[in-house]
Short mmCIF file of C-alpha atoms and ligand atoms in Angstrom, two decimals:
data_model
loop_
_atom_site.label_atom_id
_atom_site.label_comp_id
_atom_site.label_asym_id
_atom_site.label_seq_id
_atom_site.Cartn_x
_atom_site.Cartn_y
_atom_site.Cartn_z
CA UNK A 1 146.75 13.72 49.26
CA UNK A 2 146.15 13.80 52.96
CA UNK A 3 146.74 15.58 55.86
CA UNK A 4 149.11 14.44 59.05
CA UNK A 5 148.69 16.23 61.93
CA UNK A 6 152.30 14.98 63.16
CA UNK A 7 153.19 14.31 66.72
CA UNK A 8 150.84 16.21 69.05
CA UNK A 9 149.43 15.69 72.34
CA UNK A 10 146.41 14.68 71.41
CA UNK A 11 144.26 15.57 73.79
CA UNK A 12 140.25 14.21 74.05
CA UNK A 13 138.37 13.81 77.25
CA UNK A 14 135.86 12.01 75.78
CA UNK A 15 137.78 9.34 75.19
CA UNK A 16 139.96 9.40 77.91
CA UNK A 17 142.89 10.28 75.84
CA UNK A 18 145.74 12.15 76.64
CA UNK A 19 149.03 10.88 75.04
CA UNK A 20 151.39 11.67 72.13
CA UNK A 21 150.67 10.62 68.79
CA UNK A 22 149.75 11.59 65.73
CA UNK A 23 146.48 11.58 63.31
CA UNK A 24 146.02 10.95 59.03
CA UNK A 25 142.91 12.98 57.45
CA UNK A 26 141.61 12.19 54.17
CA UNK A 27 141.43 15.21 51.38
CA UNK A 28 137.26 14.70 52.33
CA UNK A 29 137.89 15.34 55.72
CA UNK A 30 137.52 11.93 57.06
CA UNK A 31 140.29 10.48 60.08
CA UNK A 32 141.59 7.76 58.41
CA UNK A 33 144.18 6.84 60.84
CA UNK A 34 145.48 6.87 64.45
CA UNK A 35 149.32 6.05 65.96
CA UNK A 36 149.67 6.62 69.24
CA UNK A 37 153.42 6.87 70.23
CA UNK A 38 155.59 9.09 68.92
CA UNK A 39 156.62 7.78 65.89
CA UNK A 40 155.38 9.72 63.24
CA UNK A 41 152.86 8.52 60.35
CA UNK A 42 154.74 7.93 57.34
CA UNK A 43 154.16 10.63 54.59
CA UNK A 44 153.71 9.98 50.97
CA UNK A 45 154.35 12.65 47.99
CA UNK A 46 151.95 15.43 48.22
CA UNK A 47 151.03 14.59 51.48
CA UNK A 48 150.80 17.90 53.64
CA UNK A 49 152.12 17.18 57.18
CA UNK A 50 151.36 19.50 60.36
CA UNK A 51 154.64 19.30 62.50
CA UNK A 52 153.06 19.56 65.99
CA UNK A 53 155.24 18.41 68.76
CA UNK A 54 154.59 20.43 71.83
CA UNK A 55 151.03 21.50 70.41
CA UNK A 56 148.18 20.09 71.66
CA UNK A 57 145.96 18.45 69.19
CA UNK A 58 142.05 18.90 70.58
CA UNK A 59 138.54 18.30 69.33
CA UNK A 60 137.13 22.04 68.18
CA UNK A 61 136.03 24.04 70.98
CA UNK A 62 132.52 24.71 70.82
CA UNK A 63 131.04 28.32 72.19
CA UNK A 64 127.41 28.22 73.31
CA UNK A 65 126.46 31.11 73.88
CA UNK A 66 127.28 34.05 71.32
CA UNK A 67 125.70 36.94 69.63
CA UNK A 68 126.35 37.67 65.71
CA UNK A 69 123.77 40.40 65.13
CA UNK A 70 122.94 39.46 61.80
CA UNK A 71 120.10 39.88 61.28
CA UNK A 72 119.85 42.71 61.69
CA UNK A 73 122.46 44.45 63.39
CA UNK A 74 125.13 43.94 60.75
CA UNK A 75 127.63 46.84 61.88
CA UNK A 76 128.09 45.04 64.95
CA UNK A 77 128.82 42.00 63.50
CA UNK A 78 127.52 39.51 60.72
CA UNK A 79 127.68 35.80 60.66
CA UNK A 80 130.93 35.75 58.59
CA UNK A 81 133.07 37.93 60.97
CA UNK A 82 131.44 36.43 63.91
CA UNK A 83 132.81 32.83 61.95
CA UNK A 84 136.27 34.16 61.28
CA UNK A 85 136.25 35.92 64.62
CA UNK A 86 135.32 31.96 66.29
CA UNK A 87 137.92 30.29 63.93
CA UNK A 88 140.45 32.86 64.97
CA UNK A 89 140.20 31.32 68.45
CA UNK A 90 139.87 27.93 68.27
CA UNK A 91 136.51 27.39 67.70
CA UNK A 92 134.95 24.87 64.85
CA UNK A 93 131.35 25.52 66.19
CA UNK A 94 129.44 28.37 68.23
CA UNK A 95 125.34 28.54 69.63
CA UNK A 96 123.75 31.95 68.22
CA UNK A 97 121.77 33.35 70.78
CA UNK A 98 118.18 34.44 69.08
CA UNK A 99 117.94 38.53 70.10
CA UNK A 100 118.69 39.42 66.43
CA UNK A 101 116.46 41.81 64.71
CA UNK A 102 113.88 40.61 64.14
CA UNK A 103 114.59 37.93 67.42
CA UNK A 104 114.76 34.80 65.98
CA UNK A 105 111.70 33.19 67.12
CA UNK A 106 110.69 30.95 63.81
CA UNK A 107 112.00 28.64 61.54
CA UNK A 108 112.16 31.42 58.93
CA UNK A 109 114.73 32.88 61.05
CA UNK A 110 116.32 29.63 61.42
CA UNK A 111 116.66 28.73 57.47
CA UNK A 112 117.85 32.13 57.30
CA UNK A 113 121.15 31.43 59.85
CA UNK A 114 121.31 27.89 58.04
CA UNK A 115 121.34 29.01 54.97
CA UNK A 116 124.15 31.49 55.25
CA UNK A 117 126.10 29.20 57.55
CA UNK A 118 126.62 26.32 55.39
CA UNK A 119 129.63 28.20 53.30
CA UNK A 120 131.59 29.51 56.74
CA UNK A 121 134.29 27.79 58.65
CA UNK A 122 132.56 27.12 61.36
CA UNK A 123 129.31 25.43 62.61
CA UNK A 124 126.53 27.74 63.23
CA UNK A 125 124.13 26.22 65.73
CA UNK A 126 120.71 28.18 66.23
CA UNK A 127 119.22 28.74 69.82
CA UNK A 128 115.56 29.45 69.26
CA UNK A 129 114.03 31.94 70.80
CA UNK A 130 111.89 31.07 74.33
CA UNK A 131 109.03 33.58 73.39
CA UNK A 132 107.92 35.77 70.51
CA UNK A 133 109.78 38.59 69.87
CA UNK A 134 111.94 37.73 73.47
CA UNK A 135 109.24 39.81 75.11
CA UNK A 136 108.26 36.98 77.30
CA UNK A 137 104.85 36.95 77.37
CA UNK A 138 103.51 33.99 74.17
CA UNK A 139 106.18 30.63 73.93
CA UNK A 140 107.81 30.67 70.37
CA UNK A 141 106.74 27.23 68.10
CA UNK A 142 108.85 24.83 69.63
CA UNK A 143 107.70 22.06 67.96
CA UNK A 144 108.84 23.99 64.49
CA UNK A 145 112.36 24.73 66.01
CA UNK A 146 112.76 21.09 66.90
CA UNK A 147 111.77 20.35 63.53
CA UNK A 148 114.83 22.77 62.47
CA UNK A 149 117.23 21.31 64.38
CA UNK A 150 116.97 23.61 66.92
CA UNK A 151 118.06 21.77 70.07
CA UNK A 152 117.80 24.59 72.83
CA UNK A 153 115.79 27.98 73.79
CA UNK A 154 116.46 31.13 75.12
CA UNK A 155 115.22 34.93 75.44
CA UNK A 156 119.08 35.47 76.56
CA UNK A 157 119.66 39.11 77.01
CA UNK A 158 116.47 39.28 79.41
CA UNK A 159 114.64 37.04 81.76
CA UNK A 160 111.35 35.50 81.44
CA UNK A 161 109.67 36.83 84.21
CA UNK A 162 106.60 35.80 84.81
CA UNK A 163 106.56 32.28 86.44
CA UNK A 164 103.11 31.38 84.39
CA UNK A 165 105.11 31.74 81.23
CA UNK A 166 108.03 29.93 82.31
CA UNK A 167 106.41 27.17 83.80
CA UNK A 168 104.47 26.44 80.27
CA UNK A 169 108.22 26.83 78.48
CA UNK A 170 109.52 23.88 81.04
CA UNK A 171 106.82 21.91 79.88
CA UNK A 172 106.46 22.46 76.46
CA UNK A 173 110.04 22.52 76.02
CA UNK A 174 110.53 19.15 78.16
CA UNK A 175 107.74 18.14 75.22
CA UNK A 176 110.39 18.46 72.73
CA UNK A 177 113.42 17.84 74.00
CA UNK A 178 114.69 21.36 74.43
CA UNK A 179 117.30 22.55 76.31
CA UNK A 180 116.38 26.12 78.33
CA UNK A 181 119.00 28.33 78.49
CA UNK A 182 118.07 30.87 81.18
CA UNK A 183 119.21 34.66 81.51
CA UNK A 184 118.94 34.98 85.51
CA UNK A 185 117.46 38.97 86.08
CA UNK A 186 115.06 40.00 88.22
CA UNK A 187 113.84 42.90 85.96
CA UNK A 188 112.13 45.18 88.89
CA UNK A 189 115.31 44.76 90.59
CA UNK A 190 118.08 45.77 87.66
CA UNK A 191 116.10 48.37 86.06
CA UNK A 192 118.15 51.28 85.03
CA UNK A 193 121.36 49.59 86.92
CA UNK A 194 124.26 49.44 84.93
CA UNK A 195 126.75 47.72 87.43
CA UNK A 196 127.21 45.31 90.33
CA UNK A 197 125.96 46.83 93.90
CA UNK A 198 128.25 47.99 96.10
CA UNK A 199 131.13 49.69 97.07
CA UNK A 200 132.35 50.87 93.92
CA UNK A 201 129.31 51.65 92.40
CA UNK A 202 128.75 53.88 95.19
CA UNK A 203 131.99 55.17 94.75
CA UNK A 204 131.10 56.00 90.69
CA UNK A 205 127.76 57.32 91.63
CA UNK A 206 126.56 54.17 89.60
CA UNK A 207 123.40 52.88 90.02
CA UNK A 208 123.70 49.51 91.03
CA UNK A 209 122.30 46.14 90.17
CA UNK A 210 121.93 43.43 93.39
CA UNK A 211 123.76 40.33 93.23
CA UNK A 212 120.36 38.33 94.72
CA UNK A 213 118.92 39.69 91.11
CA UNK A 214 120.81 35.88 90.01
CA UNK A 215 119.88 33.53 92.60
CA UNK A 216 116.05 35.06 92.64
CA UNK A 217 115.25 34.08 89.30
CA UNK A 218 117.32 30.50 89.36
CA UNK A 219 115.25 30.10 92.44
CA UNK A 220 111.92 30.33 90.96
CA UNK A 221 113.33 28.35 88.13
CA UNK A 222 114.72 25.83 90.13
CA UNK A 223 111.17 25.12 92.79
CA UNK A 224 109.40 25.19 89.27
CA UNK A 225 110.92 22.51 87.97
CA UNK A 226 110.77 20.47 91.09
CA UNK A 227 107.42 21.33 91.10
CA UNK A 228 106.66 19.57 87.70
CA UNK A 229 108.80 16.66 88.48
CA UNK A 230 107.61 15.83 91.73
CA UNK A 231 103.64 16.15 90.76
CA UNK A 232 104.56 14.77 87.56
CA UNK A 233 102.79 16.80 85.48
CA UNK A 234 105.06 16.39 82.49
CA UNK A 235 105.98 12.76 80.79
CA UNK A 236 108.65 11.13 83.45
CA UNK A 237 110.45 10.29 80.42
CA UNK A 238 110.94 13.95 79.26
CA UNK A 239 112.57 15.50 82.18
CA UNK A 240 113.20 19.15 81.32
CA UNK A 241 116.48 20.38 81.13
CA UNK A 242 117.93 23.84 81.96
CA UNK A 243 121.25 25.57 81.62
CA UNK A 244 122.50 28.85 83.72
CA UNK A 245 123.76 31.29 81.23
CA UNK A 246 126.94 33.35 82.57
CA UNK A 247 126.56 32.73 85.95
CA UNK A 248 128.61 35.31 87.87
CA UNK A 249 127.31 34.61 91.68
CA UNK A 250 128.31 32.16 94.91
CA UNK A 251 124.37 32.22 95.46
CA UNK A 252 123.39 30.91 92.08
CA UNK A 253 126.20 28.25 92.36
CA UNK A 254 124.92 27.44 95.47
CA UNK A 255 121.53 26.68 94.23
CA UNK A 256 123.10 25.06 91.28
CA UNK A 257 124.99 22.55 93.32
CA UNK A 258 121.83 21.34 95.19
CA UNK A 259 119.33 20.94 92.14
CA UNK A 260 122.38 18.46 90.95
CA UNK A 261 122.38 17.09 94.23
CA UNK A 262 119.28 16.68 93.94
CA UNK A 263 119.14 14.76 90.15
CA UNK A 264 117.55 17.77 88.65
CA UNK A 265 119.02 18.43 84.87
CA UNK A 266 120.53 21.16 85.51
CA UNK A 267 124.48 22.66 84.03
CA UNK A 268 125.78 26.24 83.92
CA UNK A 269 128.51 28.16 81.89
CA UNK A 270 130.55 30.84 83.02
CA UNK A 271 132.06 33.44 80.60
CA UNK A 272 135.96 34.64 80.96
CA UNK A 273 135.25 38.23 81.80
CA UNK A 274 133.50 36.79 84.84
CA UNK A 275 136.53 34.21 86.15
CA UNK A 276 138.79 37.40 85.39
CA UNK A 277 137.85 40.01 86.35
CA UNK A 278 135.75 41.95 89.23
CA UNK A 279 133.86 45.18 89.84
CA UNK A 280 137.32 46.45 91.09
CA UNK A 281 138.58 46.32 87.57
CA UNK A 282 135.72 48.20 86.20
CA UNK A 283 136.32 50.88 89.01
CA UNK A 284 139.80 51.27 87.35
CA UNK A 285 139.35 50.85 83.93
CA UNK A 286 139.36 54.30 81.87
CA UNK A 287 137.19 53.47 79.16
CA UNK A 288 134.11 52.06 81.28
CA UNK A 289 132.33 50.48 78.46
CA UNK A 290 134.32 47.32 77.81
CA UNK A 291 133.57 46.20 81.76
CA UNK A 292 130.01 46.71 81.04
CA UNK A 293 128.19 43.29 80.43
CA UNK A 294 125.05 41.46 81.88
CA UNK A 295 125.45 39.74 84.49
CA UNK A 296 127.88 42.86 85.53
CA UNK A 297 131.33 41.73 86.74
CA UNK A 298 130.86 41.30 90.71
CA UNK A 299 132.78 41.48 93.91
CA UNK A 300 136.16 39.29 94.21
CA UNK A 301 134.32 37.35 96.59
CA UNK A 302 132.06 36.01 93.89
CA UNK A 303 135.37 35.99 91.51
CA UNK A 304 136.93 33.46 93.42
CA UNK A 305 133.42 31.35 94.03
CA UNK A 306 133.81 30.73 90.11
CA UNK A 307 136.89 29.66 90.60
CA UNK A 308 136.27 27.62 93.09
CA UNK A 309 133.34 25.79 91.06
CA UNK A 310 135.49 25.41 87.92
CA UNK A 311 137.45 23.36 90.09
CA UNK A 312 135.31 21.08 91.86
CA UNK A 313 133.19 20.69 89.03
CA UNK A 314 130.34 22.78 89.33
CA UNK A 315 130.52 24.46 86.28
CA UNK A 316 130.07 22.73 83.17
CA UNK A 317 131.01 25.10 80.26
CA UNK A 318 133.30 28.02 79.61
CA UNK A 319 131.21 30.21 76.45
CA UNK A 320 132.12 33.85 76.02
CA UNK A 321 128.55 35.72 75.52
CA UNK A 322 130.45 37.10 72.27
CA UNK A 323 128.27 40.54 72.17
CA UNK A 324 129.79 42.65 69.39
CA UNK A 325 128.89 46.46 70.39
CA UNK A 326 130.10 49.56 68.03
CA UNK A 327 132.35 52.64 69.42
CA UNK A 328 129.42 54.54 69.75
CA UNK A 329 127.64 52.46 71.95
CA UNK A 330 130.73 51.53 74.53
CA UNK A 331 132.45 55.29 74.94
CA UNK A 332 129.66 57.05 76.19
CA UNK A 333 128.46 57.59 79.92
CA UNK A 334 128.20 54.29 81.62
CA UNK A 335 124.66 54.49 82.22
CA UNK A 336 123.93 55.10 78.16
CA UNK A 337 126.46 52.31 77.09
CA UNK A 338 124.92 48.27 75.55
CA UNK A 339 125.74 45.79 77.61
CA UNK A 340 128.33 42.89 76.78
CA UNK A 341 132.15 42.33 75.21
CA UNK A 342 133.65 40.35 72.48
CA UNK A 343 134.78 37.20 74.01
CA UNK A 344 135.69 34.62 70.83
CA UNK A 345 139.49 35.21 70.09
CA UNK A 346 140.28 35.57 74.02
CA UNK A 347 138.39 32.97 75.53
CA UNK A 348 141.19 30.45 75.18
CA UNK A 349 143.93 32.68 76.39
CA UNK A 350 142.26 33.74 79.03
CA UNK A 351 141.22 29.89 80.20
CA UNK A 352 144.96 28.90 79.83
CA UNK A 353 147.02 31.80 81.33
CA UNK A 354 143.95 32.57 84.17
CA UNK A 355 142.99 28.88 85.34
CA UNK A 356 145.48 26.46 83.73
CA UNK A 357 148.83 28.70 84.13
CA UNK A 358 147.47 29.71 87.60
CA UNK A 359 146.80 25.82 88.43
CA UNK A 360 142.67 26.55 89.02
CA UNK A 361 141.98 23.73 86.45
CA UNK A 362 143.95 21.06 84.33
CA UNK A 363 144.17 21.71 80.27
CA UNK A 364 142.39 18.09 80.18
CA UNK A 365 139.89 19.96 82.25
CA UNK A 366 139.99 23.17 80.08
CA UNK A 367 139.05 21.21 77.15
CA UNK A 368 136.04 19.42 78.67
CA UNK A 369 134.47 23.14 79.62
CA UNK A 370 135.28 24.24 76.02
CA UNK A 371 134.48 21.48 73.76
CA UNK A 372 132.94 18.21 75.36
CA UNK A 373 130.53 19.47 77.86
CA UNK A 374 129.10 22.34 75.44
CA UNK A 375 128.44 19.88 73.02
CA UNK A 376 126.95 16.93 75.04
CA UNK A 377 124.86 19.93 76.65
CA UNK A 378 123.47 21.43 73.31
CA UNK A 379 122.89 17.48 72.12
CA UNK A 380 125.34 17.71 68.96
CA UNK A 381 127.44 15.17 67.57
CA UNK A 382 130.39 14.05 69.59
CA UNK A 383 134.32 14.72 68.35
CA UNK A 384 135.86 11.23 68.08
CA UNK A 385 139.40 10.51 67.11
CA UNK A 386 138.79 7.53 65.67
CA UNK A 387 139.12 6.30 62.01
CA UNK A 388 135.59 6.98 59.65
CA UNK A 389 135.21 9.91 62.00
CA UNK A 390 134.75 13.54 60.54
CA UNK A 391 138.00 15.76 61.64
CA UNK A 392 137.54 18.31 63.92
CA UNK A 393 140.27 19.82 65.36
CA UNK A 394 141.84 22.88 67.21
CA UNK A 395 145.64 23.02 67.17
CA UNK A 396 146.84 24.45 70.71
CA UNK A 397 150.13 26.22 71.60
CA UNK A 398 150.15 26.43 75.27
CA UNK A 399 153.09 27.83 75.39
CA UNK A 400 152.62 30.55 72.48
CA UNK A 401 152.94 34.30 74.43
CA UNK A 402 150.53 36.71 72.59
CA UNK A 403 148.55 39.58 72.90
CA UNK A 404 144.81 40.26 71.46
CA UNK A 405 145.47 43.73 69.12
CA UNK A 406 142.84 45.98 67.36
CA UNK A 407 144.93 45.03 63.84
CA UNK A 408 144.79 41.15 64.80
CA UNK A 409 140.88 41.19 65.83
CA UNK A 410 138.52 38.95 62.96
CA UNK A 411 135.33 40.41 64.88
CA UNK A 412 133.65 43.59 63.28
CA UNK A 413 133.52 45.01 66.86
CA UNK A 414 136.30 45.72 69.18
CA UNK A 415 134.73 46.28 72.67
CA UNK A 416 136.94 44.22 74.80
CA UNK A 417 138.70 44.88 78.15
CA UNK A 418 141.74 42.40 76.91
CA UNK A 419 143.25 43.68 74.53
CA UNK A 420 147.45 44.07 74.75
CA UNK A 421 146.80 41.87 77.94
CA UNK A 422 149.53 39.46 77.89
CA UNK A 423 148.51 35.82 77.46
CA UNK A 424 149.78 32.56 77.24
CA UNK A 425 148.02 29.97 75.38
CA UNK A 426 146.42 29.97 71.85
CA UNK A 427 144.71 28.09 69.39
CA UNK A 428 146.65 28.20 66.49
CA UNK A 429 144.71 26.39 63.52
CA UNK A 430 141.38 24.54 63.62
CA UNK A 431 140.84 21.92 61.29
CA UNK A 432 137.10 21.65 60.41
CA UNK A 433 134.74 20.79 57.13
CA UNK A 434 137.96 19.59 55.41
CA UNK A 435 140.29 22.93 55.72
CA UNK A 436 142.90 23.64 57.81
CA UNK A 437 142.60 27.56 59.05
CA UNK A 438 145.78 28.98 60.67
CA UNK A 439 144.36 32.46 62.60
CA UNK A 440 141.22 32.11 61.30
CA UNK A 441 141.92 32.29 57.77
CA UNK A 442 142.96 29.21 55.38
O1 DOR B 501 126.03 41.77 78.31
C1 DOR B 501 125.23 41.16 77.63
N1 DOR B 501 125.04 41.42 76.33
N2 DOR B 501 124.52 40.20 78.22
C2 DOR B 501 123.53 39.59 77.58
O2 DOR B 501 122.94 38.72 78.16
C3 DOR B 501 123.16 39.98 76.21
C4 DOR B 501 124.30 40.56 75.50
C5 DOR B 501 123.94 41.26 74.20
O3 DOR B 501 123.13 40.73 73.44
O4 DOR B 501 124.53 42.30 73.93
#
């Protein structure tokens, strides 16, 4: 028996492909064969065939930055509702971002996430941490992580902020290959802030956090590693690489869009929230604690300077932060709430119906920033649609109207600003690890 995903635009930037056609999978998983055209693939008895015309047939989107809580933090979330909650919305792989508890900063903590991973739906990539215990002061055993697997650090959630420290993580992880996903906070500068600086947190009585807080720590990060490339003080052959987490700011594009200019290896992500929505929203919103995230959503002005870099390239990655929260800890005053929002089973809606609906960015596009660029980023294994190859998959409706609802949610956690926001645009199925999942579940 196989599986014929029947008629779809297939859809695969990497390989330049964009045309109708249609695509035979193996019991095992394996792409066994390719027609382009619109003919279909002959079906044989017990054969199950996917009908897709006017679907979109795309590699499995690939989130890099999320949050599962587990260890840990269980009630939040664990690593099999953060899975189904990732399936749910299109997703065949996701990064886990190390500020568990404990913070994942050894391979114990890595073979623990492995372990557990290898019976979900999805992938389960683990981001190291960048220092013990995230408290920024001693670099975690990089060496180990690589060891693991482990093909990126991070102390997301907070900042390194002493430049000593982070110069030493540049080098050692340049040493071994690892990819440094920054947090940009200035921590003297945010401290007790719970929202973006200005007019409406004045008008809240909020205390606010500075937009510079960004662009001061890329900055440093960026004249660092010029620093160590132009002295050479690190192996010319291992360059280091580093990767803006949720950038929300026209400054820290800015400075992103000269380091490329100027051949450093440098990409940034952007999360949904922050190509949504703006401080205005949050001014509106009733319940305060869904629009409260790090970075905090900022002016329009800065809105529509992500916008402007999704189009002309700037930005490499779409990835949702995913930070499951409980009741508790979202409806309470503002300035006792966590930070961050679900982002896993929206992220897709949100791309189509805010940039691809509104003509910001092409679906061709769309897919890069959710699939090919997060992977060639973290350094996994390309999605090829090409016979031998594994099958990955997510099954698109761009057409399919929708809304997110509290019944419909996989996540363990429901703190989200979207929900019953109309959309346009979902990810119907993924195909990954030889099952087909329609809404997350098989
Ligand atoms: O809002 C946020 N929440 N931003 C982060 O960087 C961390 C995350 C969390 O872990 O809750």
């Amino acid at each position: 028996m196989s599986f014929i995903f029947q008629q779809a635009r297939l859809l695969n930037p990497l390989e330049n492909l964009d045309t109708i056609g249609s695509i035979q999978v193996s019991n095992e998983g394996k792409i066994e064969r390719l027609l382009l055209g619109s003919d279909p693939i002959p079906a044989a008895p017990g054969d199950r065939v996917i009908a897709l015309q006017g679907k979109i047939l795309a590699p499995g989107l690939f989130d890099m930055h999320c949050h599962f809580r587990e260890p840990g933090q269980e009630y939040k979330e664990t690593l099999e509702s953060g899975a189904n909650a990732a399936a749910a919305g299109g997703f065949t792989g996701v990064a886990l971002m190390p500020n568990t508890k404990p913070v994942i900063d050894s391979p114990l903590g890595v073979a623990y996430i492995r372990h557990h991973a290898a019976s979900l739906p999805v992938d389960l990539e683990v981001i190291g941490a960048m220092t013990v215990g995230s408290r920024g002061e001693h670099l975690a055993p990089y060496g180990k992580f690589r060891s693991y697997g482990v093909t990126a650090v991070s102390d997301d959630g907070s900042a390194i902020q002493n430049s000593q420290t982070m110069r030493l993580g540049f080098e050692y992880a340049s040493n071994f290959d690892l990819l440094i996903i920054q947090h940009c906070e200035d921590n003297a500068l945010t401290a007790g802030a719970v929202m973006n600086e200005g007019l409406f947190s004045a008008k809240l009585g909020l205390k606010g956090i500075p937009e510079v807080s960004e662009a001061i720590t890329l900055a440093r990060d960026l004249l660092l590693m010029e620093y160590l490339e132009e002295h050479k003080l690190h192996d010319p052959l291992k360059r280091a690489r580093y990767h803006v987490a949720h950038i929300s700011t026209r400054a820290a594009l800015d400075l992103v869009r000269k380091a490329k200019r100027d051949g450093l290896q440098v990409t940034c992500e952007v999360t949904p929230h922050h190509f949504t929505l703006s401080d205005e929203d949050l001014f509106l919103a009733e319940k305060k604690g869904n629009y409260l995230m790090k970075p905090p959503l900022s002016s329009r002005e800065n809105r529509d300077a992500l916008l402007e870099a999704l189009a002309d390239g700037t930005i490499d990655a779409i990835a949702t932060d995913h930070a499951p929260h409980a009741p508790h800890e979202k409806e309470c005053p503002p300035d006792q709430a966590s930070f961050g929002i679900i982002g896993l089973e929206s992220s897709l809606g949100l791309t189509i119906t805010e940039l691809v609906n509104k003509g910001v960015i092409t679906i061709y596009r769309a897919i890069e920033l959710l699939s090919v660029n997060p992977r060639r980023i973290m350094q996994l294994k390309p999605i090829l649609f090409q016979p031998e190859e594994e099958a990955n998959f997510a099954i698109i409706d761009p057409e399919l109207e929708w809304s997110l609802t509290l019944d419909s949610l996989r996540s363990r956690s429901s703190n989200t600003p979207f929900l019953n926001r109309r959309l346009k645009g979902k990810a119907t199925a993924i195909f990954h690890k030889g099952k087909l999942l329609e809404g997350g579940k098989p």
